[in-house]
Amino acid sequence: EVQLAESGGGLVQPGGSLRLSCAASGFALSGFSMYWVRQAPGKGLESISFITSGSYTTHYADSVKGRFTISRDNAKNSLFLQMNGLRVEDTAVYYCVRDLRGDCMGGSCYPGYWGQGTLVTVPS
Amino acid sequence: QSALTQPPSASGSPGQSVTISCTGTSSDVGGYNYVSWYQQHPGKAPKLIIYDVTKRPSGVPDRFSGSKSDNTASLTVSGLQAEDEADYYCSSYAGGNLGVFGGGTKLTV
């Protein structure tokens, strides 16, 4: 069974940093592209970052580009999101998500398996 | 990339069918056959229920179906059941690998 467990969320002051982790089990992380998707309280979904299986390609939403960095350690079956320069508008539940089918590029990429999320709060 | 447009709410009675629309542009929905739909119950993580416009992942009931015409994609839920009450989000490829989501539709049964 595919399982994804996020950790590292919490309360952080504006301008601060957090590092989110995602422990994957039930499958070999090395075979799959991965995503971070966030959801602000009471709002919709926003895909913010993507990484291919071998870390060769990464993508970021404009809203986090230059502040967030996605990385992975396939040997430890772990995905990470380093968040710097946090803003009030970064307050959200952050989901670690595995691609539906494997390593992917372009339109065939689908966030298919989701963790339960970790809450990041940046107070005003 | 602008968000796709969904109606904020939809409703139907048990046993009925309901269709939720998702309108984009020729740069996303209309330009590719890469539309997906997600179901999210309150306090839970989203679940992928449709991909490649019409395909269902293993385990998703065939009461859920997807379609697309020009710049508008649609999700139809047939034979509505109480457990179908949830938020539904569409998503489309729009270049890059992140995709773009709709604003979500709250389905009331």
PDB file of C-alpha atoms in Angstrom:
ATOM      1  CA  GLU A   1       0.000   0.000   0.000  1.00  0.00           C
ATOM      2  CA  VAL A   2       1.315   3.428  -0.967  1.00  0.00           C
ATOM      3  CA  GLN A   3       1.835   5.595   2.088  1.00  0.00           C
ATOM      4  CA  LEU A   4       3.169   9.148   2.322  1.00  0.00           C
ATOM      5  CA  ALA A   5       3.754  10.804   5.694  1.00  0.00           C
ATOM      6  CA  GLU A   6       4.581  14.499   5.858  1.00  0.00           C
ATOM      7  CA  SER A   7       6.296  16.142   8.796  1.00  0.00           C
ATOM      8  CA  GLY A   8       7.979  19.416   9.671  1.00  0.00           C
ATOM      9  CA  GLY A   9       5.055  21.802   9.589  1.00  0.00           C
ATOM     10  CA  GLY A  10       4.362  24.302  12.308  1.00  0.00           C
ATOM     11  CA  LEU A  11       4.187  27.959  13.262  1.00  0.00           C
ATOM     12  CA  VAL A  12       6.903  30.187  11.825  1.00  0.00           C
ATOM     13  CA  GLN A  13       7.275  33.969  11.771  1.00  0.00           C
ATOM     14  CA  PRO A  14       7.274  35.891   8.484  1.00  0.00           C
ATOM     15  CA  GLY A  15      10.673  35.691   6.873  1.00  0.00           C
ATOM     16  CA  GLY A  16      11.500  32.444   8.613  1.00  0.00           C
ATOM     17  CA  SER A  17      12.308  29.002   7.258  1.00  0.00           C
ATOM     18  CA  LEU A  18      10.941  25.479   7.517  1.00  0.00           C
ATOM     19  CA  ARG A  19      11.943  22.168   5.993  1.00  0.00           C
ATOM     20  CA  LEU A  20       9.153  19.734   5.226  1.00  0.00           C
ATOM     21  CA  SER A  21       9.873  16.038   4.925  1.00  0.00           C
ATOM     22  CA  CYS A  22       7.863  13.233   3.383  1.00  0.00           C
ATOM     23  CA  ALA A  23       8.532   9.593   4.213  1.00  0.00           C
ATOM     24  CA  ALA A  24       7.393   7.239   1.473  1.00  0.00           C
ATOM     25  CA  SER A  25       6.587   3.574   1.991  1.00  0.00           C
ATOM     26  CA  GLY A  26       4.919   0.780   0.087  1.00  0.00           C
ATOM     27  CA  PHE A  27       6.767   1.598  -3.139  1.00  0.00           C
ATOM     28  CA  ALA A  28      10.230   2.538  -4.413  1.00  0.00           C
ATOM     29  CA  LEU A  29      10.478   6.311  -4.475  1.00  0.00           C
ATOM     30  CA  SER A  30      13.217   6.077  -7.115  1.00  0.00           C
ATOM     31  CA  GLY A  31      10.673   5.149  -9.766  1.00  0.00           C
ATOM     32  CA  PHE A  32       8.339   8.093  -9.424  1.00  0.00           C
ATOM     33  CA  SER A  33       8.079  11.803  -9.995  1.00  0.00           C
ATOM     34  CA  MET A  34       6.857  13.672  -6.921  1.00  0.00           C
ATOM     35  CA  TYR A  35       4.989  16.866  -6.105  1.00  0.00           C
ATOM     36  CA  TRP A  36       4.222  19.257  -3.314  1.00  0.00           C
ATOM     37  CA  VAL A  37       0.689  20.630  -3.472  1.00  0.00           C
ATOM     38  CA  ARG A  38      -0.704  23.106  -0.947  1.00  0.00           C
ATOM     39  CA  GLN A  39      -4.135  24.224   0.175  1.00  0.00           C
ATOM     40  CA  ALA A  40      -4.715  27.443   2.082  1.00  0.00           C
ATOM     41  CA  PRO A  41      -7.420  27.268   4.767  1.00  0.00           C
ATOM     42  CA  GLY A  42     -10.827  27.111   3.088  1.00  0.00           C
ATOM     43  CA  LYS A  43      -9.270  27.531  -0.353  1.00  0.00           C
ATOM     44  CA  GLY A  44      -8.470  25.421  -3.394  1.00  0.00           C
ATOM     45  CA  LEU A  45      -5.453  23.395  -4.440  1.00  0.00           C
ATOM     46  CA  GLU A  46      -2.180  24.824  -5.739  1.00  0.00           C
ATOM     47  CA  SER A  47       0.583  22.676  -7.179  1.00  0.00           C
ATOM     48  CA  ILE A  48       3.796  24.389  -6.105  1.00  0.00           C
ATOM     49  CA  SER A  49       6.684  22.081  -6.933  1.00  0.00           C
ATOM     50  CA  PHE A  50       7.620  18.991  -8.956  1.00  0.00           C
ATOM     51  CA  ILE A  51      10.701  16.789  -9.221  1.00  0.00           C
ATOM     52  CA  THR A  52      11.525  13.890 -11.512  1.00  0.00           C
ATOM     53  CA  SER A  53      12.708  10.553 -10.154  1.00  0.00           C
ATOM     54  CA  GLY A  54      16.400  11.286 -10.591  1.00  0.00           C
ATOM     55  CA  SER A  55      16.147  14.958  -9.614  1.00  0.00           C
ATOM     56  CA  TYR A  56      17.094  15.976 -13.155  1.00  0.00           C
ATOM     57  CA  THR A  57      14.101  18.280 -13.543  1.00  0.00           C
ATOM     58  CA  THR A  58      12.368  20.496 -11.028  1.00  0.00           C
ATOM     59  CA  HIS A  59       9.565  22.995 -11.468  1.00  0.00           C
ATOM     60  CA  TYR A  60       8.156  25.671  -9.192  1.00  0.00           C
ATOM     61  CA  ALA A  61       5.042  27.812  -9.186  1.00  0.00           C
ATOM     62  CA  ASP A  62       5.729  31.508  -9.605  1.00  0.00           C
ATOM     63  CA  SER A  63       4.384  32.059  -6.088  1.00  0.00           C
ATOM     64  CA  VAL A  64       7.296  30.147  -4.499  1.00  0.00           C
ATOM     65  CA  LYS A  65      10.059  30.371  -7.109  1.00  0.00           C
ATOM     66  CA  GLY A  66      13.329  31.524  -5.593  1.00  0.00           C
ATOM     67  CA  ARG A  67      12.147  30.841  -2.042  1.00  0.00           C
ATOM     68  CA  PHE A  68      11.332  27.109  -1.982  1.00  0.00           C
ATOM     69  CA  THR A  69      13.557  24.195  -3.011  1.00  0.00           C
ATOM     70  CA  ILE A  70      12.381  20.644  -3.654  1.00  0.00           C
ATOM     71  CA  SER A  71      14.778  17.724  -3.217  1.00  0.00           C
ATOM     72  CA  ARG A  72      14.732  13.994  -2.630  1.00  0.00           C
ATOM     73  CA  ASP A  73      16.825  11.159  -1.217  1.00  0.00           C
ATOM     74  CA  ASN A  74      15.779   8.012  -3.027  1.00  0.00           C
ATOM     75  CA  ALA A  75      18.018   5.845  -0.876  1.00  0.00           C
ATOM     76  CA  LYS A  76      16.067   6.988   2.175  1.00  0.00           C
ATOM     77  CA  ASN A  77      12.696   7.029   0.384  1.00  0.00           C
ATOM     78  CA  SER A  78      12.266  10.668   1.328  1.00  0.00           C
ATOM     79  CA  LEU A  79      11.091  13.896  -0.307  1.00  0.00           C
ATOM     80  CA  PHE A  80      11.824  17.360   1.045  1.00  0.00           C
ATOM     81  CA  LEU A  81      10.707  20.955   0.646  1.00  0.00           C
ATOM     82  CA  GLN A  82      12.978  23.693   1.976  1.00  0.00           C
ATOM     83  CA  MET A  83      10.924  26.848   2.493  1.00  0.00           C
ATOM     84  CA  ASN A  84      12.728  30.149   3.035  1.00  0.00           C
ATOM     85  CA  GLY A  85      11.428  33.691   3.233  1.00  0.00           C
ATOM     86  CA  LEU A  86       8.020  32.514   4.396  1.00  0.00           C
ATOM     87  CA  ARG A  87       5.082  34.866   3.957  1.00  0.00           C
ATOM     88  CA  VAL A  88       1.605  35.092   5.479  1.00  0.00           C
ATOM     89  CA  GLU A  89       0.183  33.834   2.176  1.00  0.00           C
ATOM     90  CA  ASP A  90       2.215  30.620   2.480  1.00  0.00           C
ATOM     91  CA  THR A  91      -0.084  29.501   5.303  1.00  0.00           C
ATOM     92  CA  ALA A  92      -1.557  26.214   4.098  1.00  0.00           C
ATOM     93  CA  VAL A  93      -1.680  22.464   4.415  1.00  0.00           C
ATOM     94  CA  TYR A  94       1.185  21.051   2.379  1.00  0.00           C
ATOM     95  CA  TYR A  95       0.656  17.679   0.717  1.00  0.00           C
ATOM     96  CA  CYS A  96       3.356  15.305  -0.492  1.00  0.00           C
ATOM     97  CA  VAL A  97       2.069  13.591  -3.630  1.00  0.00           C
ATOM     98  CA  ARG A  98       3.320  10.739  -5.799  1.00  0.00           C
ATOM     99  CA  ASP A  99       2.743  10.628  -9.535  1.00  0.00           C
ATOM    100  CA  LEU A 100       0.055   8.217 -10.641  1.00  0.00           C
ATOM    101  CA  ARG A 101       2.144   6.144 -13.032  1.00  0.00           C
ATOM    102  CA  GLY A 102       5.882   6.650 -12.562  1.00  0.00           C
ATOM    103  CA  ASP A 103       8.453   9.110 -13.815  1.00  0.00           C
ATOM    104  CA  CYS A 104       6.863  11.618 -16.121  1.00  0.00           C
ATOM    105  CA  MET A 105       7.167  14.778 -18.108  1.00  0.00           C
ATOM    106  CA  GLY A 106       4.614  17.068 -19.607  1.00  0.00           C
ATOM    107  CA  GLY A 107       0.940  16.418 -19.715  1.00  0.00           C
ATOM    108  CA  SER A 108       1.029  12.795 -18.641  1.00  0.00           C
ATOM    109  CA  CYS A 109       1.897  13.807 -15.088  1.00  0.00           C
ATOM    110  CA  TYR A 110      -0.852  13.345 -12.517  1.00  0.00           C
ATOM    111  CA  PRO A 111      -0.614  13.785  -8.725  1.00  0.00           C
ATOM    112  CA  GLY A 112      -2.100  10.394  -7.956  1.00  0.00           C
ATOM    113  CA  TYR A 113      -1.357   9.389  -4.348  1.00  0.00           C
ATOM    114  CA  TRP A 114      -1.564  11.953  -1.548  1.00  0.00           C
ATOM    115  CA  GLY A 115      -0.293  12.094   1.986  1.00  0.00           C
ATOM    116  CA  GLN A 116      -2.460  13.505   4.777  1.00  0.00           C
ATOM    117  CA  GLY A 117      -0.651  16.833   4.768  1.00  0.00           C
ATOM    118  CA  THR A 118       1.172  19.008   7.258  1.00  0.00           C
ATOM    119  CA  LEU A 119       0.017  22.483   8.301  1.00  0.00           C
ATOM    120  CA  VAL A 120       2.317  25.474   7.941  1.00  0.00           C
ATOM    121  CA  THR A 121       1.181  28.660   9.644  1.00  0.00           C
ATOM    122  CA  VAL A 122       2.781  32.050   9.055  1.00  0.00           C
ATOM    123  CA  PRO A 123       0.960  34.591  11.243  1.00  0.00           C
ATOM    124  CA  SER A 124       0.376  38.198  10.275  1.00  0.00           C
TER     125      SER A 124
ATOM    126  CA  GLN B   1      -1.494  30.411 -15.607  1.00  0.00           C
ATOM    127  CA  SER B   2      -5.010  31.319 -14.450  1.00  0.00           C
ATOM    128  CA  ALA B   3      -7.147  28.966 -12.456  1.00  0.00           C
ATOM    129  CA  LEU B   4      -9.796  26.980 -14.283  1.00  0.00           C
ATOM    130  CA  THR B   5     -13.399  28.062 -13.690  1.00  0.00           C
ATOM    131  CA  GLN B   6     -15.788  25.789 -11.806  1.00  0.00           C
ATOM    132  CA  PRO B   7     -19.221  26.539 -10.335  1.00  0.00           C
ATOM    133  CA  PRO B   8     -18.899  26.992  -6.565  1.00  0.00           C
ATOM    134  CA  SER B   9     -21.685  24.552  -5.831  1.00  0.00           C
ATOM    135  CA  ALA B  10     -23.775  21.753  -7.295  1.00  0.00           C
ATOM    136  CA  SER B  11     -26.445  19.505  -5.861  1.00  0.00           C
ATOM    137  CA  GLY B  12     -28.559  16.476  -6.552  1.00  0.00           C
ATOM    138  CA  SER B  13     -30.729  13.924  -4.828  1.00  0.00           C
ATOM    139  CA  PRO B  14     -29.692  10.325  -4.179  1.00  0.00           C
ATOM    140  CA  GLY B  15     -29.931   8.274  -7.358  1.00  0.00           C
ATOM    141  CA  GLN B  16     -29.841  11.301  -9.632  1.00  0.00           C
ATOM    142  CA  SER B  17     -26.992  12.435 -11.880  1.00  0.00           C
ATOM    143  CA  VAL B  18     -25.088  15.698 -11.609  1.00  0.00           C
ATOM    144  CA  THR B  19     -22.537  17.261 -13.939  1.00  0.00           C
ATOM    145  CA  ILE B  20     -19.809  19.685 -12.856  1.00  0.00           C
ATOM    146  CA  SER B  21     -18.165  21.886 -15.470  1.00  0.00           C
ATOM    147  CA  CYS B  22     -14.577  23.115 -15.671  1.00  0.00           C
ATOM    148  CA  THR B  23     -13.851  25.900 -18.133  1.00  0.00           C
ATOM    149  CA  GLY B  24     -10.416  26.870 -19.308  1.00  0.00           C
ATOM    150  CA  THR B  25      -8.832  28.127 -22.490  1.00  0.00           C
ATOM    151  CA  SER B  26      -7.134  26.782 -25.601  1.00  0.00           C
ATOM    152  CA  SER B  27      -3.866  26.956 -23.634  1.00  0.00           C
ATOM    153  CA  ASP B  28      -4.981  24.362 -21.122  1.00  0.00           C
ATOM    154  CA  VAL B  29      -8.252  22.365 -21.243  1.00  0.00           C
ATOM    155  CA  GLY B  30      -8.868  22.976 -24.919  1.00  0.00           C
ATOM    156  CA  GLY B  31      -5.294  22.368 -26.020  1.00  0.00           C
ATOM    157  CA  TYR B  32      -4.613  18.966 -24.494  1.00  0.00           C
ATOM    158  CA  ASN B  33      -6.364  15.778 -23.435  1.00  0.00           C
ATOM    159  CA  TYR B  34      -4.771  15.955 -20.007  1.00  0.00           C
ATOM    160  CA  VAL B  35      -7.649  16.791 -17.669  1.00  0.00           C
ATOM    161  CA  SER B  36      -8.038  15.259 -14.241  1.00  0.00           C
ATOM    162  CA  TRP B  37     -10.567  15.439 -11.409  1.00  0.00           C
ATOM    163  CA  TYR B  38     -10.087  15.132  -7.648  1.00  0.00           C
ATOM    164  CA  GLN B  39     -12.547  14.404  -4.851  1.00  0.00           C
ATOM    165  CA  GLN B  40     -11.916  15.816  -1.385  1.00  0.00           C
ATOM    166  CA  HIS B  41     -13.968  15.048   1.705  1.00  0.00           C
ATOM    167  CA  PRO B  42     -13.796  17.510   4.617  1.00  0.00           C
ATOM    168  CA  GLY B  43     -10.536  17.240   6.524  1.00  0.00           C
ATOM    169  CA  LYS B  44      -9.168  14.622   4.136  1.00  0.00           C
ATOM    170  CA  ALA B  45      -6.578  14.606   1.380  1.00  0.00           C
ATOM    171  CA  PRO B  46      -7.743  14.873  -2.228  1.00  0.00           C
ATOM    172  CA  LYS B  47      -8.235  11.671  -4.213  1.00  0.00           C
ATOM    173  CA  LEU B  48      -7.678  11.340  -7.957  1.00  0.00           C
ATOM    174  CA  ILE B  49     -10.857  10.040  -9.612  1.00  0.00           C
ATOM    175  CA  ILE B  50     -10.411  10.875 -13.321  1.00  0.00           C
ATOM    176  CA  TYR B  51      -7.314  11.368 -15.480  1.00  0.00           C
ATOM    177  CA  ASP B  52      -6.628  11.665 -19.204  1.00  0.00           C
ATOM    178  CA  VAL B  53     -10.115  13.281 -19.438  1.00  0.00           C
ATOM    179  CA  THR B  54     -12.014   9.991 -19.197  1.00  0.00           C
ATOM    180  CA  LYS B  55      -9.942   7.326 -17.398  1.00  0.00           C
ATOM    181  CA  ARG B  56     -10.597   6.106 -13.867  1.00  0.00           C
ATOM    182  CA  PRO B  57      -7.859   4.883 -11.514  1.00  0.00           C
ATOM    183  CA  SER B  58      -8.316   1.418 -10.115  1.00  0.00           C
ATOM    184  CA  GLY B  59     -11.003   1.313  -7.446  1.00  0.00           C
ATOM    185  CA  VAL B  60     -12.953   4.384  -8.568  1.00  0.00           C
ATOM    186  CA  PRO B  61     -16.593   3.463  -9.262  1.00  0.00           C
ATOM    187  CA  ASP B  62     -17.823   3.743 -12.832  1.00  0.00           C
ATOM    188  CA  ARG B  63     -20.497   6.136 -11.565  1.00  0.00           C
ATOM    189  CA  PHE B  64     -17.818   8.774 -12.103  1.00  0.00           C
ATOM    190  CA  SER B  65     -17.160   9.756 -15.702  1.00  0.00           C
ATOM    191  CA  GLY B  66     -15.327  12.548 -17.476  1.00  0.00           C
ATOM    192  CA  SER B  67     -15.629  14.263 -20.812  1.00  0.00           C
ATOM    193  CA  LYS B  68     -14.393  17.316 -22.658  1.00  0.00           C
ATOM    194  CA  SER B  69     -15.669  19.613 -25.383  1.00  0.00           C
ATOM    195  CA  ASP B  70     -13.541  22.478 -26.655  1.00  0.00           C
ATOM    196  CA  ASN B  71     -12.365  24.469 -23.630  1.00  0.00           C
ATOM    197  CA  THR B  72     -14.745  22.875 -21.120  1.00  0.00           C
ATOM    198  CA  ALA B  73     -14.281  19.614 -19.254  1.00  0.00           C
ATOM    199  CA  SER B  74     -17.060  17.942 -17.294  1.00  0.00           C
ATOM    200  CA  LEU B  75     -17.374  15.445 -14.471  1.00  0.00           C
ATOM    201  CA  THR B  76     -20.614  13.479 -14.244  1.00  0.00           C
ATOM    202  CA  VAL B  77     -21.586  11.577 -11.133  1.00  0.00           C
ATOM    203  CA  SER B  78     -24.398   9.130 -11.825  1.00  0.00           C
ATOM    204  CA  GLY B  79     -26.544   7.366  -9.258  1.00  0.00           C
ATOM    205  CA  LEU B  80     -25.624   9.878  -6.567  1.00  0.00           C
ATOM    206  CA  GLN B  81     -24.861   8.451  -3.151  1.00  0.00           C
ATOM    207  CA  ALA B  82     -24.532  10.198   0.178  1.00  0.00           C
ATOM    208  CA  GLU B  83     -20.780   9.535   0.251  1.00  0.00           C
ATOM    209  CA  ASP B  84     -20.346  11.492  -2.982  1.00  0.00           C
ATOM    210  CA  GLU B  85     -20.915  14.698  -1.031  1.00  0.00           C
ATOM    211  CA  ALA B  86     -17.510  16.378  -1.213  1.00  0.00           C
ATOM    212  CA  ASP B  87     -15.493  19.080  -2.924  1.00  0.00           C
ATOM    213  CA  TYR B  88     -14.429  18.362  -6.499  1.00  0.00           C
ATOM    214  CA  TYR B  89     -11.471  19.958  -8.267  1.00  0.00           C
ATOM    215  CA  CYS B  90     -10.536  19.811 -11.923  1.00  0.00           C
ATOM    216  CA  SER B  91      -6.995  20.177 -13.192  1.00  0.00           C
ATOM    217  CA  SER B  92      -5.404  20.519 -16.612  1.00  0.00           C
ATOM    218  CA  TYR B  93      -1.981  20.455 -18.196  1.00  0.00           C
ATOM    219  CA  ALA B  94      -0.998  23.976 -19.231  1.00  0.00           C
ATOM    220  CA  GLY B  95       2.667  23.549 -20.109  1.00  0.00           C
ATOM    221  CA  GLY B  96       5.380  22.674 -17.597  1.00  0.00           C
ATOM    222  CA  ASN B  97       4.722  19.917 -15.105  1.00  0.00           C
ATOM    223  CA  LEU B  98       2.637  21.594 -12.420  1.00  0.00           C
ATOM    224  CA  GLY B  99      -0.761  21.835 -14.091  1.00  0.00           C
ATOM    225  CA  VAL B 100      -3.477  24.280 -13.102  1.00  0.00           C
ATOM    226  CA  PHE B 101      -6.430  23.599 -10.789  1.00  0.00           C
ATOM    227  CA  GLY B 102      -9.968  24.865 -10.795  1.00  0.00           C
ATOM    228  CA  GLY B 103     -11.388  26.699  -7.803  1.00  0.00           C
ATOM    229  CA  GLY B 104     -13.433  23.697  -6.680  1.00  0.00           C
ATOM    230  CA  THR B 105     -17.118  22.754  -6.572  1.00  0.00           C
ATOM    231  CA  LYS B 106     -18.949  21.740  -3.412  1.00  0.00           C
ATOM    232  CA  LEU B 107     -21.325  18.893  -4.249  1.00  0.00           C
ATOM    233  CA  THR B 108     -24.295  18.489  -1.930  1.00  0.00           C
ATOM    234  CA  VAL B 109     -26.305  15.278  -2.010  1.00  0.00           C
TER     235      VAL B 109
END
